[in-house]
Short mmCIF file of C-alpha atoms and ligand atoms in Angstrom, two decimals:
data_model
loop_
_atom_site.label_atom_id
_atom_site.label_comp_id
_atom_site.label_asym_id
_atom_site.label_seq_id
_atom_site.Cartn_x
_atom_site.Cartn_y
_atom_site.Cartn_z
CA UNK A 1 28.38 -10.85 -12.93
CA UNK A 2 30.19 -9.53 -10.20
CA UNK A 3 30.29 -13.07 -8.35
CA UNK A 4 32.00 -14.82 -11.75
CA UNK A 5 34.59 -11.92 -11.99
CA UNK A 6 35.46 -12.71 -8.33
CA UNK A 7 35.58 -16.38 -9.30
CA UNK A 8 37.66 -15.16 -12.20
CA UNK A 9 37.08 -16.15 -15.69
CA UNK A 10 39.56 -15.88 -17.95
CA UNK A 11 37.56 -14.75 -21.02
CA UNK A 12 34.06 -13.32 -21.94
CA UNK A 13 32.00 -13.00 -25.15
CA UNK A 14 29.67 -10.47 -25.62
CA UNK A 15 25.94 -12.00 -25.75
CA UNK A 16 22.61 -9.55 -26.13
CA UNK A 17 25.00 -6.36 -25.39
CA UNK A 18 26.14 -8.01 -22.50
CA UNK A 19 29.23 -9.38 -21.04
CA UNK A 20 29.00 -13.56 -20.32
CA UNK A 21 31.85 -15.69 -19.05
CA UNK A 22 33.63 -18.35 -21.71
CA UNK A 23 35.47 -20.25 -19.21
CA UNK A 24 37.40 -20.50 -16.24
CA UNK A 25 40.08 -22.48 -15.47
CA UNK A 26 40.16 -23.99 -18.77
CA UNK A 27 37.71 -25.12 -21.65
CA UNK A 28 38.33 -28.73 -20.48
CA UNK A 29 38.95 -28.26 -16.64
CA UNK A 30 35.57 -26.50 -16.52
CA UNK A 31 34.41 -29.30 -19.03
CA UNK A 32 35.09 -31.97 -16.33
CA UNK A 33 33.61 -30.55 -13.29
CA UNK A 34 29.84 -30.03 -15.18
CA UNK A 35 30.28 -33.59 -16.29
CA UNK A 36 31.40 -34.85 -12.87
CA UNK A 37 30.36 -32.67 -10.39
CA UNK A 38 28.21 -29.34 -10.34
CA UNK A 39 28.53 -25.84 -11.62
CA UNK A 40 26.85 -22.37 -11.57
CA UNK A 41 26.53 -20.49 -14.62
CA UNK A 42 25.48 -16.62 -14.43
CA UNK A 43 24.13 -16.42 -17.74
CA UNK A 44 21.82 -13.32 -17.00
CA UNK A 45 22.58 -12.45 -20.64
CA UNK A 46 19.24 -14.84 -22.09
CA UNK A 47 17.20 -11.69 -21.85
CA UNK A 48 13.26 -12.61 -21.01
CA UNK A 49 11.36 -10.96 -23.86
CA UNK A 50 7.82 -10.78 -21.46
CA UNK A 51 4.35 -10.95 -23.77
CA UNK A 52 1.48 -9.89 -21.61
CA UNK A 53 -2.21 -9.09 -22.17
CA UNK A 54 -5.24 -10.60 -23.37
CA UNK A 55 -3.96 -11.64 -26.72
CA UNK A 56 -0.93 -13.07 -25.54
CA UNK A 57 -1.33 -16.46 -26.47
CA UNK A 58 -2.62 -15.74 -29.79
CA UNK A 59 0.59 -12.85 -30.67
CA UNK A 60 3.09 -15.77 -29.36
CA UNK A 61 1.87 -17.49 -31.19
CA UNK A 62 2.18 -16.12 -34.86
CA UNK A 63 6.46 -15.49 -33.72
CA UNK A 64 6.60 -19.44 -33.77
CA UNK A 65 5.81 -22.12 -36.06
CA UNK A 66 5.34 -24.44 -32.29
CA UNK A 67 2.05 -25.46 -31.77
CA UNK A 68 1.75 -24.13 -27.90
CA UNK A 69 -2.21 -24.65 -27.41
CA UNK A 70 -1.19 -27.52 -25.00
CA UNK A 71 1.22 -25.10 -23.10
CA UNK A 72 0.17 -25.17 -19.47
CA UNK A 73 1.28 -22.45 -16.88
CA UNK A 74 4.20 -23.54 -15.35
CA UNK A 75 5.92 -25.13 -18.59
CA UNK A 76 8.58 -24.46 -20.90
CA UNK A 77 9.17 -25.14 -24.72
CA UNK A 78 12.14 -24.74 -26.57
CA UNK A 79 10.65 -22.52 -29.90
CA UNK A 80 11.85 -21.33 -33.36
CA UNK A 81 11.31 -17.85 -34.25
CA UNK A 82 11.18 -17.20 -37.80
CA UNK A 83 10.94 -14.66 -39.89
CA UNK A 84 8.72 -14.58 -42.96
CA UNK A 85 11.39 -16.70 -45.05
CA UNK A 86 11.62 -19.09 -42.45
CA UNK A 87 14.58 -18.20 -41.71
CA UNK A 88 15.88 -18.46 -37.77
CA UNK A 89 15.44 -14.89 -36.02
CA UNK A 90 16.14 -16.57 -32.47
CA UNK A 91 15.65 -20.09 -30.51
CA UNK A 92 14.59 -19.09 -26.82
CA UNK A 93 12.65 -21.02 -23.98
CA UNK A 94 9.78 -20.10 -23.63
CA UNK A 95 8.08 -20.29 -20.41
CA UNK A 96 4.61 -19.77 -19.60
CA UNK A 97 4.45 -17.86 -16.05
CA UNK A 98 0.62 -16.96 -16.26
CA UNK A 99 -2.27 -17.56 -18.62
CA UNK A 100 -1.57 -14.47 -20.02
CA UNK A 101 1.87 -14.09 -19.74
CA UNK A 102 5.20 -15.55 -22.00
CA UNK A 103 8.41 -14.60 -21.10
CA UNK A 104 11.01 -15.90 -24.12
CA UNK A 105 14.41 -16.52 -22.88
CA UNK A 106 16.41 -15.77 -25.73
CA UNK A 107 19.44 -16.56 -27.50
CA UNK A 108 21.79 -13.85 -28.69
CA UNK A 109 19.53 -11.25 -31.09
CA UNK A 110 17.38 -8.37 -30.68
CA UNK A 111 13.66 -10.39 -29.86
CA UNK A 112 12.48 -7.30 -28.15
CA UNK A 113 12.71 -5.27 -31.09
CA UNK A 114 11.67 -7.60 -33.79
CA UNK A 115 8.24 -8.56 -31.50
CA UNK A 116 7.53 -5.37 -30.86
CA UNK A 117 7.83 -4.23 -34.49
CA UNK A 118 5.69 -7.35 -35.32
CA UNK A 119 2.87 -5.99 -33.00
CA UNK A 120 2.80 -2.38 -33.61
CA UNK A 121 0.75 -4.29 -37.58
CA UNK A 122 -1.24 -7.17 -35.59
CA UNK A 123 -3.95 -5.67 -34.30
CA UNK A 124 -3.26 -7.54 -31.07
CA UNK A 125 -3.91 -6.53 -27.29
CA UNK A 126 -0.20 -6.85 -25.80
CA UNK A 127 2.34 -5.46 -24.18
CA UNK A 128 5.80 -6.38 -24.49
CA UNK A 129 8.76 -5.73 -22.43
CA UNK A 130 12.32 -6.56 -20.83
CA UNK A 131 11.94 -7.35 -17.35
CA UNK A 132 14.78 -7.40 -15.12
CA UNK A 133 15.01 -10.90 -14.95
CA UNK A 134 18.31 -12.68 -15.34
CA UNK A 135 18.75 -16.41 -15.39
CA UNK A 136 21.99 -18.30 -12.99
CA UNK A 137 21.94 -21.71 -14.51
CA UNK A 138 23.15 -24.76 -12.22
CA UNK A 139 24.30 -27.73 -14.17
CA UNK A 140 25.51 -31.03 -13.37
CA UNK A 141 25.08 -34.33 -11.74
CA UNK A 142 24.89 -33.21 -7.92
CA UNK A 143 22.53 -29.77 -9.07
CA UNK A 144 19.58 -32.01 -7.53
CA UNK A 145 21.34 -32.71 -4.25
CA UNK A 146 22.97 -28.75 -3.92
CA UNK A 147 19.05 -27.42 -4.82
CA UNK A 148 17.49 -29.64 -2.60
CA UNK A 149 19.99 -27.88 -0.16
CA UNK A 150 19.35 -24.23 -0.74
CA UNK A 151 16.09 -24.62 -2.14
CA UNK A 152 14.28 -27.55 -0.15
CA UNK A 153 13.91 -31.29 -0.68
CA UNK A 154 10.14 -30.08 -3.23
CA UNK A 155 12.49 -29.16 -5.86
CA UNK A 156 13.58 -32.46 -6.88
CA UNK A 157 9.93 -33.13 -7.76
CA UNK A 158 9.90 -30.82 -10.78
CA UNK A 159 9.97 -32.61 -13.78
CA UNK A 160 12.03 -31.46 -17.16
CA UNK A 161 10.98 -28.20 -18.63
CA UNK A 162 8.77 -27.41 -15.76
CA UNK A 163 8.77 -24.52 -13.15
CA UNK A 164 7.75 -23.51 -9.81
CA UNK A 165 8.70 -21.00 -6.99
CA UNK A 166 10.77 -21.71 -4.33
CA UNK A 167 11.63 -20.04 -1.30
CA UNK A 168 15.19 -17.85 -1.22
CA UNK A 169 15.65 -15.33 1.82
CA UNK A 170 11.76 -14.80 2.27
CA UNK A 171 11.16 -14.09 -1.57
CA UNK A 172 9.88 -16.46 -4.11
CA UNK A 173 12.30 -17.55 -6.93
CA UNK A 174 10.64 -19.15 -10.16
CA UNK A 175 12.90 -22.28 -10.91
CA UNK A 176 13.25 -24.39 -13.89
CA UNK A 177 14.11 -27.84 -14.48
CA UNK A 178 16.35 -26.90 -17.54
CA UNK A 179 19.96 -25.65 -18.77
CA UNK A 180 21.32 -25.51 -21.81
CA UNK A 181 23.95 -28.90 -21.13
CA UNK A 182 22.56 -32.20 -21.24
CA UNK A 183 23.92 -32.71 -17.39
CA UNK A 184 20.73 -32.36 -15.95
CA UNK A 185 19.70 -29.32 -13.58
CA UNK A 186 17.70 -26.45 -12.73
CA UNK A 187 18.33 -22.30 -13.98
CA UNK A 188 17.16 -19.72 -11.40
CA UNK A 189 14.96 -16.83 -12.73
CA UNK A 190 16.22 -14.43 -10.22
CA UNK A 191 13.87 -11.11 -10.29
CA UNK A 192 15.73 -9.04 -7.25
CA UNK A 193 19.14 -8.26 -8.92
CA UNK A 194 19.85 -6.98 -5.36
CA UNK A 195 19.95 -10.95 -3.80
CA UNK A 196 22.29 -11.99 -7.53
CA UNK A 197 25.56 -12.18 -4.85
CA UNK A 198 23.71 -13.94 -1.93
CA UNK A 199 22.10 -16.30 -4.48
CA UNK A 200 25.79 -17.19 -5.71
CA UNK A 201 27.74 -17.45 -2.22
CA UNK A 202 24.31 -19.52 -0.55
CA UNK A 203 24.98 -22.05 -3.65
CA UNK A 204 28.68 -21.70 -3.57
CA UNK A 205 28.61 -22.29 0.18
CA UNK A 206 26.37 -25.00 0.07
CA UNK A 207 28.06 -27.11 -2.41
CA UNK A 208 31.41 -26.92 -1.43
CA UNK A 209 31.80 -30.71 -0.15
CA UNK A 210 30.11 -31.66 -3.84
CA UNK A 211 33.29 -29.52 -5.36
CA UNK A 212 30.70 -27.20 -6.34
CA UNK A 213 32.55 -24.32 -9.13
CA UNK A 214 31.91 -21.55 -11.70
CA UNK A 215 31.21 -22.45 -15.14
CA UNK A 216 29.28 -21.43 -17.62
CA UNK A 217 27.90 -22.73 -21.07
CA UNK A 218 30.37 -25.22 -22.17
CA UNK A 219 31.54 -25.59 -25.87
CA UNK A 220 33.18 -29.70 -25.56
CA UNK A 221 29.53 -30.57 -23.39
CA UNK A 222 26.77 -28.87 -26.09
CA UNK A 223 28.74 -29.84 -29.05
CA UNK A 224 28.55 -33.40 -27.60
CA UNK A 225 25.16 -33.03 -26.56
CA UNK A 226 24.11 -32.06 -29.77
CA UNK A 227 22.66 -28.37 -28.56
CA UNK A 228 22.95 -25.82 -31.69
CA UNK A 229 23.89 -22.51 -30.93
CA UNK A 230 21.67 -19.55 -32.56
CA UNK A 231 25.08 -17.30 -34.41
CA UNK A 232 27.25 -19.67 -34.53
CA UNK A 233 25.64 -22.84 -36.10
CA UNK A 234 22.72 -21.68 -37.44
CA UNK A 235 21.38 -17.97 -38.37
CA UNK A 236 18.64 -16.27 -40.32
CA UNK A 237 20.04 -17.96 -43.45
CA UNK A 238 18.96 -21.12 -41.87
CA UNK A 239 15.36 -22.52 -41.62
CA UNK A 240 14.28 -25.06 -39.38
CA UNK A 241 13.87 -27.80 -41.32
CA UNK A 242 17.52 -27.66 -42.48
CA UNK A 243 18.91 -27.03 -39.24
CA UNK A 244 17.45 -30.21 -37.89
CA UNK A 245 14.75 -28.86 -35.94
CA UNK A 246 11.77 -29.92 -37.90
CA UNK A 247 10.50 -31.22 -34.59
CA UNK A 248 9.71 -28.38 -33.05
CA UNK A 249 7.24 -27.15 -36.11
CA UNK A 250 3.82 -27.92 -36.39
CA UNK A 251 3.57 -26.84 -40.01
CA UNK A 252 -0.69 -28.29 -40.28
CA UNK A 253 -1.84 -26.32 -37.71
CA UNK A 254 -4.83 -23.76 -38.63
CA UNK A 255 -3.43 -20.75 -36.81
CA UNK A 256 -1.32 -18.72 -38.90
CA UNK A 257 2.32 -17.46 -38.03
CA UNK A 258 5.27 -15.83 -39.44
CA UNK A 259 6.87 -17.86 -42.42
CA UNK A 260 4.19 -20.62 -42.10
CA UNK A 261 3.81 -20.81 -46.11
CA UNK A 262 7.68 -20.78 -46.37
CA UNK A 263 8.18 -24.14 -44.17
CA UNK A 264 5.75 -25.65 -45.94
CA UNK A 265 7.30 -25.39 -49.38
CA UNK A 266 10.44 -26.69 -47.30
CA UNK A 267 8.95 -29.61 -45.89
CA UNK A 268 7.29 -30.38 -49.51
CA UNK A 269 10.40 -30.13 -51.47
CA UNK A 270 12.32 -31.37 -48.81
CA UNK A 271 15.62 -28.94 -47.08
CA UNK A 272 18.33 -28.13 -50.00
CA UNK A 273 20.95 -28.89 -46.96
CA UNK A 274 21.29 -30.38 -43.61
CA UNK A 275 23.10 -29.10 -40.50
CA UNK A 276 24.03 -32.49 -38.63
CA UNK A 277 26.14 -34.17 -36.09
CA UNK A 278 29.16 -36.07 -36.73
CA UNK A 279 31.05 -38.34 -34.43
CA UNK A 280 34.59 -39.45 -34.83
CA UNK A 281 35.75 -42.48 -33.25
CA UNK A 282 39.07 -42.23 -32.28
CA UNK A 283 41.44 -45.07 -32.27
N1 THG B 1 18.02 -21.42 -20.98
C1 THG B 1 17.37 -20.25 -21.04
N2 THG B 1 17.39 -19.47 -22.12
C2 THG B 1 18.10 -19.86 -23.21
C3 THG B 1 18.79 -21.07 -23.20
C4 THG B 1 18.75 -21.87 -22.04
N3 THG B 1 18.13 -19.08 -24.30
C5 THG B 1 19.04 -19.35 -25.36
C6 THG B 1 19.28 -20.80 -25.58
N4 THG B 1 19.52 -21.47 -24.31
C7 THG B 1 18.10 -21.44 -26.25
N5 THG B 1 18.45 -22.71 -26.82
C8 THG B 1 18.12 -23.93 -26.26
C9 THG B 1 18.35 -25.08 -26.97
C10 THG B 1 18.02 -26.33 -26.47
C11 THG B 1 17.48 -26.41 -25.20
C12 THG B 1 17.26 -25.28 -24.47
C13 THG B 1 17.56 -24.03 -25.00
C14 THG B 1 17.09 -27.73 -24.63
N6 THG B 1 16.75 -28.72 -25.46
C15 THG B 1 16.39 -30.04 -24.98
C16 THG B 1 17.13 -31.06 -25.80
O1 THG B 1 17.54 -30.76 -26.91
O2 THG B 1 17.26 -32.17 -25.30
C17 THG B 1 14.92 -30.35 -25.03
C18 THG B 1 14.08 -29.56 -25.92
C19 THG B 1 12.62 -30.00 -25.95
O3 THG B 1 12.36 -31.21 -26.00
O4 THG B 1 11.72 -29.12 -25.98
O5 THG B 1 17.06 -27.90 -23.42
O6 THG B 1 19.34 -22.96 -21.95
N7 THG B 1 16.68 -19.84 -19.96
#
């Protein structure tokens, strides 16, 4: 945070009681350079929501109508929350860091406190918590070529929505192959808030022949991209189903989960009304 106020956006919204960057230069200045070049993106306001302990699996399970028995460690899965209605409660990422362990990188509500409301009734052995873990995004066409430079030449080998550690300043960083753009790059799980500014000026530094530049999530590039946004274009009056997102539900699957019954008698009657894309051609 202190890095982008240095770089100096000109406006911030206020995302999961936190502060986050809207633009830069400009909406379609920054717009340009994640389309043409590369850019880093502190958004350290997705929150990981960590589920730990034997039951893990099972308790993530019953937050999201996603089938995630073929999860592996080392994945990611973009999930629904929903609440008994089937309305949308959130729309993280959901990464699998251990057998036993979730972390759900969440959009802008209060995850922490609905899970943990949901488990003090489910008779389920976990323990959930907010680690300090805050997400710099880098997104772009040349976010290969300035990771490869900071993080070594094995990071272009992870495929999209997968993770692995990778070496910054003698400490291991878990890194993604995702971003919430459709430009293509990786988002840094950095765990030592003390190594947020080093992380910034090493990429910053690195990049600066590939025009390297702040950004941060870009309205022009996810509207385009067709990436929905959990507030603004869909909210707990939505369902899945209606918001186009029927995809990510595995509604005849035999484990249970919160609003199962509810998306069913969606999916049966079919969604009173669609959230969808429109393109205008322009003469
Ligand atoms: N990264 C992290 N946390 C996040 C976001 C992120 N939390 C909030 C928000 N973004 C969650 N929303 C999305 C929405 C879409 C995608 C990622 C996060 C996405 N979708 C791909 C697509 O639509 O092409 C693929 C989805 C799939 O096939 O599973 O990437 O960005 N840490």
């Amino acid at each position: 945070f202190d890095a982008t106020r240095r770089w100096g956006f000109k406006a911030f919204t206020v995302y999961n009681h936190m502060y986050m960057p809207l633009w830069f230069e400009s909406p379609l200045a920054d717009y340009w350079k994640l389309v043409n070049d590369v850019t880093l993106w502190d958004v350290g306001v997705e929150r990981q929501v960590e589920i730990a302990g034997p039951d893990a699996l099972r308790f993530t399970q019953l937050l999201t109508p996603r089938d995630l028995s073929n999860c592996a460690v080392g994945q990611c899965k973009y999930v629904l929350l929903c609440d008994e209605n089937g309305g949308i409660v959130n729309d993280p990422l959901l990464l699998r860091v251990a057998e036993d362990r979730f972390w759900l990188s969440i959009a802008d509500s209060d995850v922490l406190l609905w899970a943990r409301g949901i488990a003090l009734n489910a008779g389920l052995d976990v323990t959930i918590s907010e680690p300090d873990v805050s997400p710099l995004a880098v997104q772009g066409p040349k976010a290969d070529e300035l990771a490869a430079r900071v993080f070594g030449e094995g990071v272009r080998e992870l495929r999209f929505f997968r993770f692995g550690h990778f070496d910054f300043q003698g400490h291991p960083l878990l890194v993604a192959r995702s971003g919430w753009s459709k430009q293509g790059g990786f988002e840094i799980y950095l765990d030592r808030p003390e190594l947020g500014l080093a992380l910034w000026d090493a990429l910053m530094a690195a990049g600066r022949d590939l025009e390297v530049g702040p950004g941060c999530p870009n309205l022009i590039e996810r509207i385009e991209g067709g990436l929905l946004s959990y507030g603004n274009d869909m909210t707990r009056d939505n369902d899945p189903l209606e918001a186009g997102l029927a995809r990510y539900c595995h509604l005849d699957r035999e484990t249970g989960c919160l609003g199962l019954e509810a998306l069913r008698r969606v999916a049966a009657e079919g969604p009173a009304r669609l959230i969808r894309g429109l393109r205008l051609e322009m003469e």
